[in-house]
Amino acid sequence: MQKFHLSGALLLASFAFILPTTASQAGQQDFDASKSANSFVEIGAGARAVAMGEAFTAVADDVSALHWNPAGLGIVPNVQVLFTHNQWIQDVTFENAMTVFPGLGGNLGLAATYVDYGVMDKLSESGQPLGGFSASDLGLTLGYGLPVSPYFSMGAAVKSLTNSLDGQKKSSWAYDAGALLIWPEANLQIGLSVLNLGLSADDHQPSQVKFGMALMHLGDWLTLAADANKHFDQDAFQVNGGAECRLGFLALRAGYQYSSADLGLGGGLSGVTFGGGLRQYFDHFGVNLDYAFVPYGDLGATHRFAVTLEMGGQTTSPAQPPESTETAQPAPEKVEAVSETPVYSQAAEEKADAPIHNLPTPPKKIRAKQVGTQVLLSWKAVPLPHVWYNVYQQSEGNLLIKLNSQPVKKTSFRTGKLHRKKTYYFVVNTVDNLGLESTTSNTVKVRLK
């Protein structure tokens, strides 16, 4: 297992050297705030990351990674489609659509962004009205994320940018690159990205470098993240922080953005972000509804709405057995027995929605430990790229059921509350980014005491 940590660390270190070097070369293009164009590409995609203070460089685990850190595309476990509507300040509207799907050994991402600045008055040099004119921006993005190992992913993206002003158009190109180091045993992810680099000396893009760290799924419900950002054309730097709390189908998010520059936004809640989301999973299909509120001081506030559709690798919410009515007793630390062969009935297996595919390799050894009225399952990581895990449970006389609502990224899983003095059987398999499952692992038999 250490070899994966080492290879990931070496690759991330390489990116840490290469990306800033590229950044310094771009910085030598004599950028200044007045020359940088295409600032619309910095408007955040999606509502989840924005509500977390845009501290998403190290999180980057959904389709919006195409905007924040393309390396995150490599760890997205299923096909996703995202639609974002943003009512921006001064009646500016922002529309974005993006998707991620498997391809070329990793995941491909596509995005389209459109910003409408509305109709503005055209005046002569003497101030006489000459009618109105419109302005808009269009961005098209193609990205790719490659999971080099279960502990490291890298990615890149290229953007076609078009500015329209009063019937005239100007086009340019930009590109992104990123890396993501994953340490599941410590719930830690580290991200690095360089965004909006120009392809030529004449493309003065709003280039920036981002470094982030995130503690993922603490207690399976809390994520904490922090980013440090530096624009090439500014002396100031920015630090972002955010949190996400998931309570079943509900998510609550908040964040804060600090800039060393005086942005002149006045008082109020400027810098604070917050929002939330709802999610529901069906058979191999999921829907996420997200909202973010971002105030900009004297300029007003923005409201962002996003819908994410997920396809493949998802099921209904985990079934939770009812709590036992028996008197609680001290729980032993060891389970009764471990069996290497399946012990549930063949009839039950035929009726259950059990895994039938033989694509990834399942974990070879599952271990179980009783913790109160719950069972903690653990296993060794399968050394294959972009695979995750499903956990199944069966009790005597009942069908086999899946416990996780989403593919499990870690190599451990804690069940819900179970009955004492009752026997349960557990198996684990792997699932790929198409939602196809492997055969099952050995069966673990647990009798709670």
Tab-separated table of C-alpha atoms in Angstrom:
chain	number	residue	atom	x	y	z
A	1	MET	CA	0.000	0.000	0.000
A	2	GLN	CA	2.876	2.349	0.720
A	3	LYS	CA	3.968	2.249	-2.904
A	4	PHE	CA	0.717	3.950	-3.906
A	5	HIS	CA	1.244	6.690	-1.334
A	6	LEU	CA	4.815	7.159	-2.531
A	7	SER	CA	3.959	7.269	-6.222
A	8	GLY	CA	1.128	9.702	-5.599
A	9	ALA	CA	3.346	11.931	-3.480
A	10	LEU	CA	6.084	11.934	-6.123
A	11	LEU	CA	3.633	12.808	-8.883
A	12	LEU	CA	2.089	15.579	-6.804
A	13	ALA	CA	5.568	16.909	-6.050
A	14	SER	CA	6.284	16.896	-9.787
A	15	PHE	CA	3.132	18.891	-10.435
A	16	ALA	CA	4.067	21.254	-7.619
A	17	PHE	CA	7.260	22.013	-9.546
A	18	ILE	CA	5.911	21.990	-13.101
A	19	LEU	CA	2.738	24.027	-12.601
A	20	PRO	CA	4.298	27.006	-10.791
A	21	THR	CA	7.088	26.999	-13.365
A	22	THR	CA	4.508	27.290	-16.119
A	23	ALA	CA	2.775	29.918	-14.037
A	24	SER	CA	5.931	31.992	-13.714
A	25	GLN	CA	6.423	31.863	-17.465
A	26	ALA	CA	2.876	33.069	-17.969
A	27	GLY	CA	3.454	35.738	-15.356
A	28	GLN	CA	6.286	37.136	-17.445
A	29	GLN	CA	3.708	38.233	-20.024
A	30	ASP	CA	3.469	41.581	-18.171
A	31	PHE	CA	-0.041	41.017	-16.880
A	32	ASP	CA	-1.943	43.718	-15.102
A	33	ALA	CA	-5.555	43.984	-13.996
A	34	SER	CA	-6.508	46.122	-16.959
A	35	LYS	CA	-5.120	43.656	-19.504
A	36	SER	CA	-6.589	40.387	-18.187
A	37	ALA	CA	-9.664	39.407	-20.165
A	38	ASN	CA	-12.300	36.704	-19.843
A	39	SER	CA	-12.889	37.233	-16.143
A	40	PHE	CA	-16.192	35.383	-16.591
A	41	VAL	CA	-14.294	32.078	-16.441
A	42	GLU	CA	-13.718	32.750	-12.741
A	43	ILE	CA	-17.435	32.660	-11.941
A	44	GLY	CA	-17.847	29.389	-10.066
A	45	ALA	CA	-19.749	26.490	-11.617
A	46	GLY	CA	-22.332	24.651	-9.561
A	47	ALA	CA	-23.733	25.688	-6.193
A	48	ARG	CA	-22.096	23.150	-3.880
A	49	ALA	CA	-18.536	24.464	-4.166
A	50	VAL	CA	-19.652	28.099	-4.136
A	51	ALA	CA	-21.598	27.621	-0.892
A	52	MET	CA	-18.399	26.159	0.613
A	53	GLY	CA	-16.526	29.403	-0.048
A	54	GLU	CA	-15.104	28.007	-3.310
A	55	ALA	CA	-12.689	25.888	-1.246
A	56	PHE	CA	-12.969	22.986	-3.671
A	57	THR	CA	-9.509	22.378	-5.156
A	58	ALA	CA	-8.921	19.359	-2.922
A	59	VAL	CA	-12.558	18.205	-2.705
A	60	ALA	CA	-13.228	18.097	-6.481
A	61	ASP	CA	-15.245	14.881	-6.324
A	62	ASP	CA	-18.151	15.679	-8.631
A	63	VAL	CA	-18.741	16.919	-12.173
A	64	SER	CA	-17.948	20.535	-11.197
A	65	ALA	CA	-14.302	19.459	-10.784
A	66	LEU	CA	-13.998	20.399	-14.463
A	67	HIS	CA	-14.129	24.029	-13.292
A	68	TRP	CA	-12.146	23.845	-10.022
A	69	ASN	CA	-9.529	21.125	-10.565
A	70	PRO	CA	-9.676	18.857	-13.646
A	71	ALA	CA	-7.800	16.119	-11.770
A	72	GLY	CA	-11.001	15.530	-9.814
A	73	LEU	CA	-12.682	14.248	-12.971
A	74	GLY	CA	-10.680	11.057	-12.543
A	75	ILE	CA	-12.368	10.151	-9.243
A	76	VAL	CA	-15.993	10.867	-10.190
A	77	PRO	CA	-17.636	7.433	-9.722
A	78	ASN	CA	-20.457	7.730	-12.266
A	79	VAL	CA	-21.890	9.669	-15.182
A	80	GLN	CA	-23.043	13.115	-14.026
A	81	VAL	CA	-24.749	16.088	-15.668
A	82	LEU	CA	-24.859	19.529	-14.007
A	83	PHE	CA	-26.983	22.572	-14.831
A	84	THR	CA	-26.325	25.908	-13.078
A	85	HIS	CA	-28.274	29.164	-13.143
A	86	ASN	CA	-26.745	32.195	-11.455
A	87	GLN	CA	-28.521	35.511	-11.057
A	88	TRP	CA	-25.400	37.670	-10.975
A	89	ILE	CA	-25.045	41.267	-9.831
A	90	GLN	CA	-26.336	44.152	-11.991
A	91	ASP	CA	-28.881	41.851	-13.718
A	92	VAL	CA	-26.139	39.755	-15.310
A	93	THR	CA	-27.160	36.114	-15.817
A	94	PHE	CA	-24.814	33.132	-15.837
A	95	GLU	CA	-25.795	29.759	-17.337
A	96	ASN	CA	-23.635	26.654	-17.250
A	97	ALA	CA	-24.015	23.012	-18.274
A	98	MET	CA	-21.390	20.329	-17.844
A	99	THR	CA	-21.075	16.566	-17.859
A	100	VAL	CA	-18.541	13.864	-17.008
A	101	PHE	CA	-18.450	10.348	-18.440
A	102	PRO	CA	-15.882	7.530	-18.789
A	103	GLY	CA	-13.492	7.496	-21.725
A	104	LEU	CA	-9.852	6.937	-22.743
A	105	GLY	CA	-9.069	5.017	-19.564
A	106	GLY	CA	-10.286	7.834	-17.319
A	107	ASN	CA	-13.138	10.342	-17.374
A	108	LEU	CA	-13.935	13.005	-19.961
A	109	GLY	CA	-15.658	16.283	-19.144
A	110	LEU	CA	-17.546	18.745	-21.332
A	111	ALA	CA	-18.879	22.169	-20.341
A	112	ALA	CA	-20.601	25.172	-21.887
A	113	THR	CA	-20.861	28.546	-20.130
A	114	TYR	CA	-22.862	31.552	-21.294
A	115	VAL	CA	-22.919	34.983	-19.633
A	116	ASP	CA	-25.471	37.591	-20.728
A	117	TYR	CA	-24.724	41.170	-19.707
A	118	GLY	CA	-28.030	42.438	-21.100
A	119	VAL	CA	-28.662	45.518	-23.226
A	120	MET	CA	-26.780	48.704	-22.396
A	121	ASP	CA	-27.100	52.271	-23.651
A	122	LYS	CA	-24.711	53.492	-26.329
A	123	LEU	CA	-23.745	57.157	-26.062
A	124	SER	CA	-21.886	59.505	-28.370
A	125	GLU	CA	-18.853	61.493	-27.244
A	126	SER	CA	-21.203	64.352	-26.426
A	127	GLY	CA	-23.428	62.095	-24.356
A	128	GLN	CA	-26.251	61.768	-26.894
A	129	PRO	CA	-28.049	58.373	-26.913
A	130	LEU	CA	-27.263	56.234	-29.947
A	131	GLY	CA	-29.430	53.257	-29.093
A	132	GLY	CA	-28.500	50.118	-27.257
A	133	PHE	CA	-25.974	47.337	-27.596
A	134	SER	CA	-25.577	43.891	-26.085
A	135	ALA	CA	-22.629	42.013	-24.650
A	136	SER	CA	-22.081	38.350	-23.833
A	137	ASP	CA	-19.401	35.724	-23.240
A	138	LEU	CA	-19.293	32.082	-24.291
A	139	GLY	CA	-16.930	29.406	-23.009
A	140	LEU	CA	-16.601	25.797	-24.189
A	141	THR	CA	-14.428	23.375	-22.197
A	142	LEU	CA	-13.065	19.886	-22.841
A	143	GLY	CA	-11.370	18.154	-19.919
A	144	TYR	CA	-9.846	14.816	-19.003
A	145	GLY	CA	-9.067	13.225	-15.641
A	146	LEU	CA	-6.909	10.134	-15.185
A	147	PRO	CA	-6.839	8.121	-11.931
A	148	VAL	CA	-3.190	7.049	-11.990
A	149	SER	CA	-3.750	4.946	-8.858
A	150	PRO	CA	-6.360	4.746	-6.077
A	151	TYR	CA	-4.288	7.457	-4.363
A	152	PHE	CA	-3.518	9.888	-7.175
A	153	SER	CA	-5.362	11.533	-10.058
A	154	MET	CA	-4.267	14.092	-12.623
A	155	GLY	CA	-6.143	16.075	-15.248
A	156	ALA	CA	-6.162	18.864	-17.804
A	157	ALA	CA	-8.668	20.955	-19.731
A	158	VAL	CA	-8.700	23.275	-22.731
A	159	LYS	CA	-11.134	26.183	-23.174
A	160	SER	CA	-12.427	28.067	-26.195
A	161	LEU	CA	-13.491	31.579	-25.103
A	162	THR	CA	-15.513	34.059	-27.168
A	163	ASN	CA	-16.356	37.644	-26.184
A	164	SER	CA	-19.188	39.433	-28.020
A	165	LEU	CA	-19.619	43.205	-27.785
A	166	ASP	CA	-21.944	45.247	-29.996
A	167	GLY	CA	-21.778	42.720	-32.831
A	168	GLN	CA	-18.008	42.258	-32.678
A	169	LYS	CA	-16.410	39.040	-31.479
A	170	LYS	CA	-13.005	38.109	-30.140
A	171	SER	CA	-11.843	34.551	-29.500
A	172	SER	CA	-9.009	33.096	-27.450
A	173	TRP	CA	-7.877	29.856	-25.831
A	174	ALA	CA	-6.917	28.886	-22.291
A	175	TYR	CA	-6.014	25.696	-20.482
A	176	ASP	CA	-6.068	24.192	-17.000
A	177	ALA	CA	-4.004	21.490	-15.296
A	178	GLY	CA	-4.332	19.859	-11.915
A	179	ALA	CA	-3.337	17.073	-9.552
A	180	LEU	CA	-5.112	15.384	-6.657
A	181	LEU	CA	-3.529	13.262	-3.919
A	182	ILE	CA	-5.903	10.989	-1.996
A	183	TRP	CA	-5.126	9.446	1.392
A	184	PRO	CA	-8.310	7.548	2.357
A	185	GLU	CA	-6.921	6.158	5.622
A	186	ALA	CA	-6.540	9.723	6.931
A	187	ASN	CA	-9.651	11.089	5.176
A	188	LEU	CA	-7.257	13.578	3.550
A	189	GLN	CA	-7.124	14.966	0.012
A	190	ILE	CA	-4.597	17.493	-1.321
A	191	GLY	CA	-5.174	19.359	-4.571
A	192	LEU	CA	-3.128	21.618	-6.830
A	193	SER	CA	-4.323	23.359	-9.987
A	194	VAL	CA	-3.333	26.084	-12.419
A	195	LEU	CA	-6.314	27.624	-14.186
A	196	ASN	CA	-6.856	29.797	-17.263
A	197	LEU	CA	-3.354	29.854	-18.694
A	198	GLY	CA	-3.094	31.564	-22.085
A	199	LEU	CA	-1.813	29.637	-25.078
A	200	SER	CA	0.149	32.609	-26.394
A	201	ALA	CA	1.750	35.806	-25.146
A	202	ASP	CA	-1.216	37.766	-26.531
A	203	ASP	CA	-3.792	35.850	-24.459
A	204	HIS	CA	-3.954	37.796	-21.215
A	205	GLN	CA	-6.172	35.436	-19.257
A	206	PRO	CA	-7.074	35.688	-15.532
A	207	SER	CA	-4.576	32.952	-14.694
A	208	GLN	CA	-4.220	31.678	-11.150
A	209	VAL	CA	-2.681	28.865	-9.131
A	210	LYS	CA	-4.611	27.110	-6.352
A	211	PHE	CA	-3.532	24.806	-3.547
A	212	GLY	CA	-6.055	23.087	-1.313
A	213	MET	CA	-6.438	20.559	1.474
A	214	ALA	CA	-9.619	18.797	2.585
A	215	LEU	CA	-10.651	16.428	5.355
A	216	MET	CA	-13.266	14.265	3.700
A	217	HIS	CA	-16.291	12.520	5.184
A	218	LEU	CA	-15.308	12.863	8.843
A	219	GLY	CA	-17.697	10.597	10.688
A	220	ASP	CA	-19.238	9.960	7.238
A	221	TRP	CA	-21.060	13.318	7.444
A	222	LEU	CA	-18.618	16.259	7.641
A	223	THR	CA	-16.153	17.662	5.078
A	224	LEU	CA	-13.770	20.552	5.854
A	225	ALA	CA	-11.740	22.297	3.133
A	226	ALA	CA	-9.322	25.197	2.668
A	227	ASP	CA	-7.770	26.805	-0.434
A	228	ALA	CA	-4.998	29.323	-1.067
A	229	ASN	CA	-5.234	31.190	-4.402
A	230	LYS	CA	-2.814	33.503	-6.207
A	231	HIS	CA	-3.582	35.371	-9.433
A	232	PHE	CA	-0.622	36.008	-11.717
A	233	ASP	CA	-1.755	39.549	-12.507
A	234	GLN	CA	-2.280	40.660	-8.904
A	235	ASP	CA	-0.056	41.097	-5.880
A	236	ALA	CA	-2.907	40.097	-3.567
A	237	PHE	CA	-3.699	36.541	-2.539
A	238	GLN	CA	-6.898	34.860	-1.426
A	239	VAL	CA	-7.660	32.227	1.220
A	240	ASN	CA	-10.950	30.319	1.184
A	241	GLY	CA	-12.441	27.960	3.737
A	242	GLY	CA	-15.601	25.899	3.728
A	243	ALA	CA	-17.545	23.065	5.299
A	244	GLU	CA	-20.228	20.625	4.230
A	245	CYS	CA	-22.463	18.734	6.645
A	246	ARG	CA	-24.506	15.856	5.204
A	247	LEU	CA	-27.481	14.599	7.197
A	248	GLY	CA	-29.096	11.880	5.117
A	249	PHE	CA	-30.726	13.501	2.090
A	250	LEU	CA	-29.965	17.028	3.390
A	251	ALA	CA	-26.682	18.947	3.022
A	252	LEU	CA	-25.777	22.203	4.792
A	253	ARG	CA	-22.804	24.272	3.596
A	254	ALA	CA	-20.977	27.434	4.604
A	255	GLY	CA	-17.710	29.163	3.785
A	256	TYR	CA	-15.653	32.322	3.891
A	257	GLN	CA	-13.443	34.051	1.313
A	258	TYR	CA	-10.616	36.323	2.446
A	259	SER	CA	-8.632	38.548	0.086
A	260	SER	CA	-5.559	40.536	1.053
A	261	ALA	CA	-6.706	43.240	-1.377
A	262	ASP	CA	-9.363	45.821	-0.590
A	263	LEU	CA	-12.152	44.870	-2.985
A	264	GLY	CA	-14.196	47.946	-2.114
A	265	LEU	CA	-17.385	45.967	-1.499
A	266	GLY	CA	-18.313	47.793	1.684
A	267	GLY	CA	-19.596	46.065	4.791
A	268	GLY	CA	-22.361	43.561	5.285
A	269	LEU	CA	-21.772	39.857	4.796
A	270	SER	CA	-19.203	40.260	2.043
A	271	GLY	CA	-16.929	37.210	2.049
A	272	VAL	CA	-19.440	34.890	3.716
A	273	THR	CA	-21.105	32.138	1.670
A	274	PHE	CA	-23.703	29.587	2.601
A	275	GLY	CA	-26.261	27.251	1.076
A	276	GLY	CA	-27.636	23.752	1.099
A	277	GLY	CA	-28.851	20.872	-0.980
A	278	LEU	CA	-31.222	17.936	-1.251
A	279	ARG	CA	-30.458	14.600	-2.850
A	280	GLN	CA	-32.451	11.495	-3.651
A	281	TYR	CA	-31.226	8.244	-5.167
A	282	PHE	CA	-33.287	5.767	-7.120
A	283	ASP	CA	-32.238	2.557	-8.872
A	284	HIS	CA	-29.077	3.579	-10.761
A	285	PHE	CA	-30.207	7.211	-10.845
A	286	GLY	CA	-29.785	10.177	-8.521
A	287	VAL	CA	-30.897	13.818	-8.347
A	288	ASN	CA	-29.167	16.623	-6.420
A	289	LEU	CA	-30.724	20.079	-5.936
A	290	ASP	CA	-28.292	22.709	-4.606
A	291	TYR	CA	-28.435	26.394	-3.711
A	292	ALA	CA	-25.779	28.979	-2.806
A	293	PHE	CA	-26.128	32.535	-1.489
A	294	VAL	CA	-23.148	34.863	-1.964
A	295	PRO	CA	-23.352	38.510	-0.808
A	296	TYR	CA	-21.097	41.150	-2.390
A	297	GLY	CA	-21.504	44.012	0.050
A	298	ASP	CA	-22.770	47.214	-1.553
A	299	LEU	CA	-23.085	45.490	-4.947
A	300	GLY	CA	-25.828	43.191	-3.696
A	301	ALA	CA	-26.111	39.410	-3.424
A	302	THR	CA	-26.184	36.543	-5.899
A	303	HIS	CA	-28.382	33.459	-5.872
A	304	ARG	CA	-27.139	30.291	-7.498
A	305	PHE	CA	-29.269	27.240	-8.301
A	306	ALA	CA	-27.926	23.931	-9.587
A	307	VAL	CA	-29.317	20.528	-10.549
A	308	THR	CA	-27.056	17.483	-10.806
A	309	LEU	CA	-28.180	14.204	-12.362
A	310	GLU	CA	-26.204	11.044	-11.571
A	311	MET	CA	-26.482	7.836	-13.577
A	312	GLY	CA	-25.065	4.438	-12.666
A	313	GLY	CA	-23.643	3.134	-9.407
A	314	GLN	CA	-26.381	4.519	-7.156
A	315	THR	CA	-29.239	2.861	-5.307
A	316	THR	CA	-31.944	3.782	-2.860
A	317	SER	CA	-31.057	4.931	0.627
A	318	PRO	CA	-29.500	2.266	2.898
A	319	ALA	CA	-31.948	0.079	4.756
A	320	GLN	CA	-31.685	0.422	8.521
A	321	PRO	CA	-32.989	-2.407	10.756
A	322	PRO	CA	-35.152	-1.279	13.692
A	323	GLU	CA	-33.490	-0.650	17.009
A	324	SER	CA	-33.512	-3.522	19.475
A	325	THR	CA	-35.889	-3.318	22.433
A	326	GLU	CA	-33.700	-5.604	24.539
A	327	THR	CA	-31.713	-4.339	27.485
A	328	ALA	CA	-28.369	-3.003	26.314
A	329	GLN	CA	-25.312	-5.042	27.263
A	330	PRO	CA	-21.588	-4.293	26.985
A	331	ALA	CA	-20.520	-5.183	23.461
A	332	PRO	CA	-17.525	-7.473	22.927
A	333	GLU	CA	-14.759	-6.343	20.623
A	334	LYS	CA	-14.641	-9.566	18.585
A	335	VAL	CA	-17.276	-11.225	16.448
A	336	GLU	CA	-18.225	-14.875	16.758
A	337	ALA	CA	-16.849	-16.281	13.543
A	338	VAL	CA	-15.618	-15.561	10.037
A	339	SER	CA	-16.518	-17.848	7.163
A	340	GLU	CA	-14.667	-18.007	3.860
A	341	THR	CA	-17.704	-19.275	1.895
A	342	PRO	CA	-21.153	-17.754	1.486
A	343	VAL	CA	-23.570	-18.932	4.168
A	344	TYR	CA	-26.776	-17.245	3.052
A	345	SER	CA	-29.346	-19.431	1.324
A	346	GLN	CA	-29.281	-19.966	-2.420
A	347	ALA	CA	-32.971	-19.056	-2.676
A	348	ALA	CA	-32.374	-15.745	-0.972
A	349	GLU	CA	-29.416	-15.041	-3.243
A	350	GLU	CA	-31.518	-15.662	-6.347
A	351	LYS	CA	-34.203	-13.227	-5.174
A	352	ALA	CA	-31.810	-10.535	-4.038
A	353	ASP	CA	-30.483	-7.783	-6.244
A	354	ALA	CA	-27.014	-9.292	-5.865
A	355	PRO	CA	-23.981	-8.312	-7.960
A	356	ILE	CA	-23.616	-10.338	-11.131
A	357	HIS	CA	-20.786	-8.679	-13.061
A	358	ASN	CA	-17.191	-9.862	-13.118
A	359	LEU	CA	-15.266	-6.739	-14.048
A	360	PRO	CA	-13.171	-5.419	-11.137
A	361	THR	CA	-11.540	-7.720	-8.588
A	362	PRO	CA	-13.330	-7.892	-5.220
A	363	PRO	CA	-11.514	-7.389	-1.902
A	364	LYS	CA	-9.891	-10.659	-0.840
A	365	LYS	CA	-10.390	-10.451	2.915
A	366	ILE	CA	-13.134	-8.713	4.867
A	367	ARG	CA	-12.795	-8.219	8.612
A	368	ALA	CA	-15.513	-7.299	11.087
A	369	LYS	CA	-15.559	-5.778	14.561
A	370	GLN	CA	-18.576	-5.245	16.786
A	371	VAL	CA	-18.922	-1.703	18.145
A	372	GLY	CA	-21.961	-1.460	20.409
A	373	THR	CA	-24.927	-2.483	18.264
A	374	GLN	CA	-23.063	-1.702	15.046
A	375	VAL	CA	-20.499	-3.609	12.986
A	376	LEU	CA	-17.344	-1.998	11.596
A	377	LEU	CA	-16.192	-3.688	8.368
A	378	SER	CA	-12.725	-3.157	6.889
A	379	TRP	CA	-10.708	-4.495	3.960
A	380	LYS	CA	-7.592	-3.861	1.898
A	381	ALA	CA	-7.811	-1.530	-1.086
A	382	VAL	CA	-8.112	-3.187	-4.487
A	383	PRO	CA	-5.086	-1.979	-6.535
A	384	LEU	CA	-7.116	-0.886	-9.564
A	385	PRO	CA	-7.872	2.653	-10.836
A	386	HIS	CA	-11.268	4.313	-10.395
A	387	VAL	CA	-12.973	1.530	-8.426
A	388	TRP	CA	-15.047	1.877	-5.273
A	389	TYR	CA	-16.984	-0.513	-3.047
A	390	ASN	CA	-20.502	-1.710	-2.254
A	391	VAL	CA	-21.417	-3.350	1.054
A	392	TYR	CA	-24.174	-5.974	1.305
A	393	GLN	CA	-25.893	-7.369	4.395
A	394	GLN	CA	-28.202	-10.314	5.020
A	395	SER	CA	-29.839	-11.570	8.194
A	396	GLU	CA	-31.392	-15.007	8.664
A	397	GLY	CA	-34.669	-15.303	6.786
A	398	ASN	CA	-34.202	-12.009	4.899
A	399	LEU	CA	-32.928	-11.009	1.470
A	400	LEU	CA	-29.510	-9.602	0.720
A	401	ILE	CA	-29.594	-5.768	0.791
A	402	LYS	CA	-27.110	-3.057	-0.135
A	403	LEU	CA	-26.192	-0.800	2.809
A	404	ASN	CA	-24.526	2.135	1.042
A	405	SER	CA	-26.440	4.744	-0.948
A	406	GLN	CA	-23.294	5.763	-2.861
A	407	PRO	CA	-20.164	3.790	-3.776
A	408	VAL	CA	-17.880	3.695	-0.732
A	409	LYS	CA	-14.541	5.432	-1.334
A	410	LYS	CA	-12.863	4.317	1.883
A	411	THR	CA	-11.768	0.785	2.840
A	412	SER	CA	-14.078	0.640	5.832
A	413	PHE	CA	-17.796	0.884	6.530
A	414	ARG	CA	-19.876	1.146	9.704
A	415	THR	CA	-23.378	-0.343	9.654
A	416	GLY	CA	-26.464	1.142	11.258
A	417	LYS	CA	-27.858	-0.165	14.538
A	418	LEU	CA	-28.476	-3.922	14.519
A	419	HIS	CA	-30.268	-6.383	16.807
A	420	ARG	CA	-28.349	-8.060	19.593
A	421	LYS	CA	-28.391	-11.876	19.728
A	422	LYS	CA	-28.992	-11.995	15.982
A	423	THR	CA	-26.737	-13.282	13.191
A	424	TYR	CA	-25.777	-11.175	10.176
A	425	TYR	CA	-23.755	-11.902	7.032
A	426	PHE	CA	-21.740	-9.303	5.124
A	427	VAL	CA	-20.008	-9.246	1.717
A	428	VAL	CA	-18.215	-6.480	-0.191
A	429	ASN	CA	-17.582	-6.031	-3.899
A	430	THR	CA	-15.999	-3.407	-6.118
A	431	VAL	CA	-17.826	-1.124	-8.547
A	432	ASP	CA	-16.354	0.801	-11.472
A	433	ASN	CA	-17.292	4.201	-12.876
A	434	LEU	CA	-19.923	2.587	-15.114
A	435	GLY	CA	-21.713	1.205	-12.079
A	436	LEU	CA	-20.781	-2.391	-12.970
A	437	GLU	CA	-20.025	-4.621	-9.995
A	438	SER	CA	-17.557	-7.454	-9.385
A	439	THR	CA	-18.235	-10.768	-7.724
A	440	THR	CA	-18.406	-10.650	-3.938
A	441	SER	CA	-15.691	-11.072	-1.336
A	442	ASN	CA	-15.623	-13.732	1.346
A	443	THR	CA	-18.679	-13.737	3.607
A	444	VAL	CA	-18.290	-12.491	7.157
A	445	LYS	CA	-20.655	-13.976	9.754
A	446	VAL	CA	-21.364	-11.837	12.813
A	447	ARG	CA	-23.559	-12.670	15.804
A	448	LEU	CA	-24.057	-9.640	18.010
A	449	LYS	CA	-23.889	-10.197	21.745
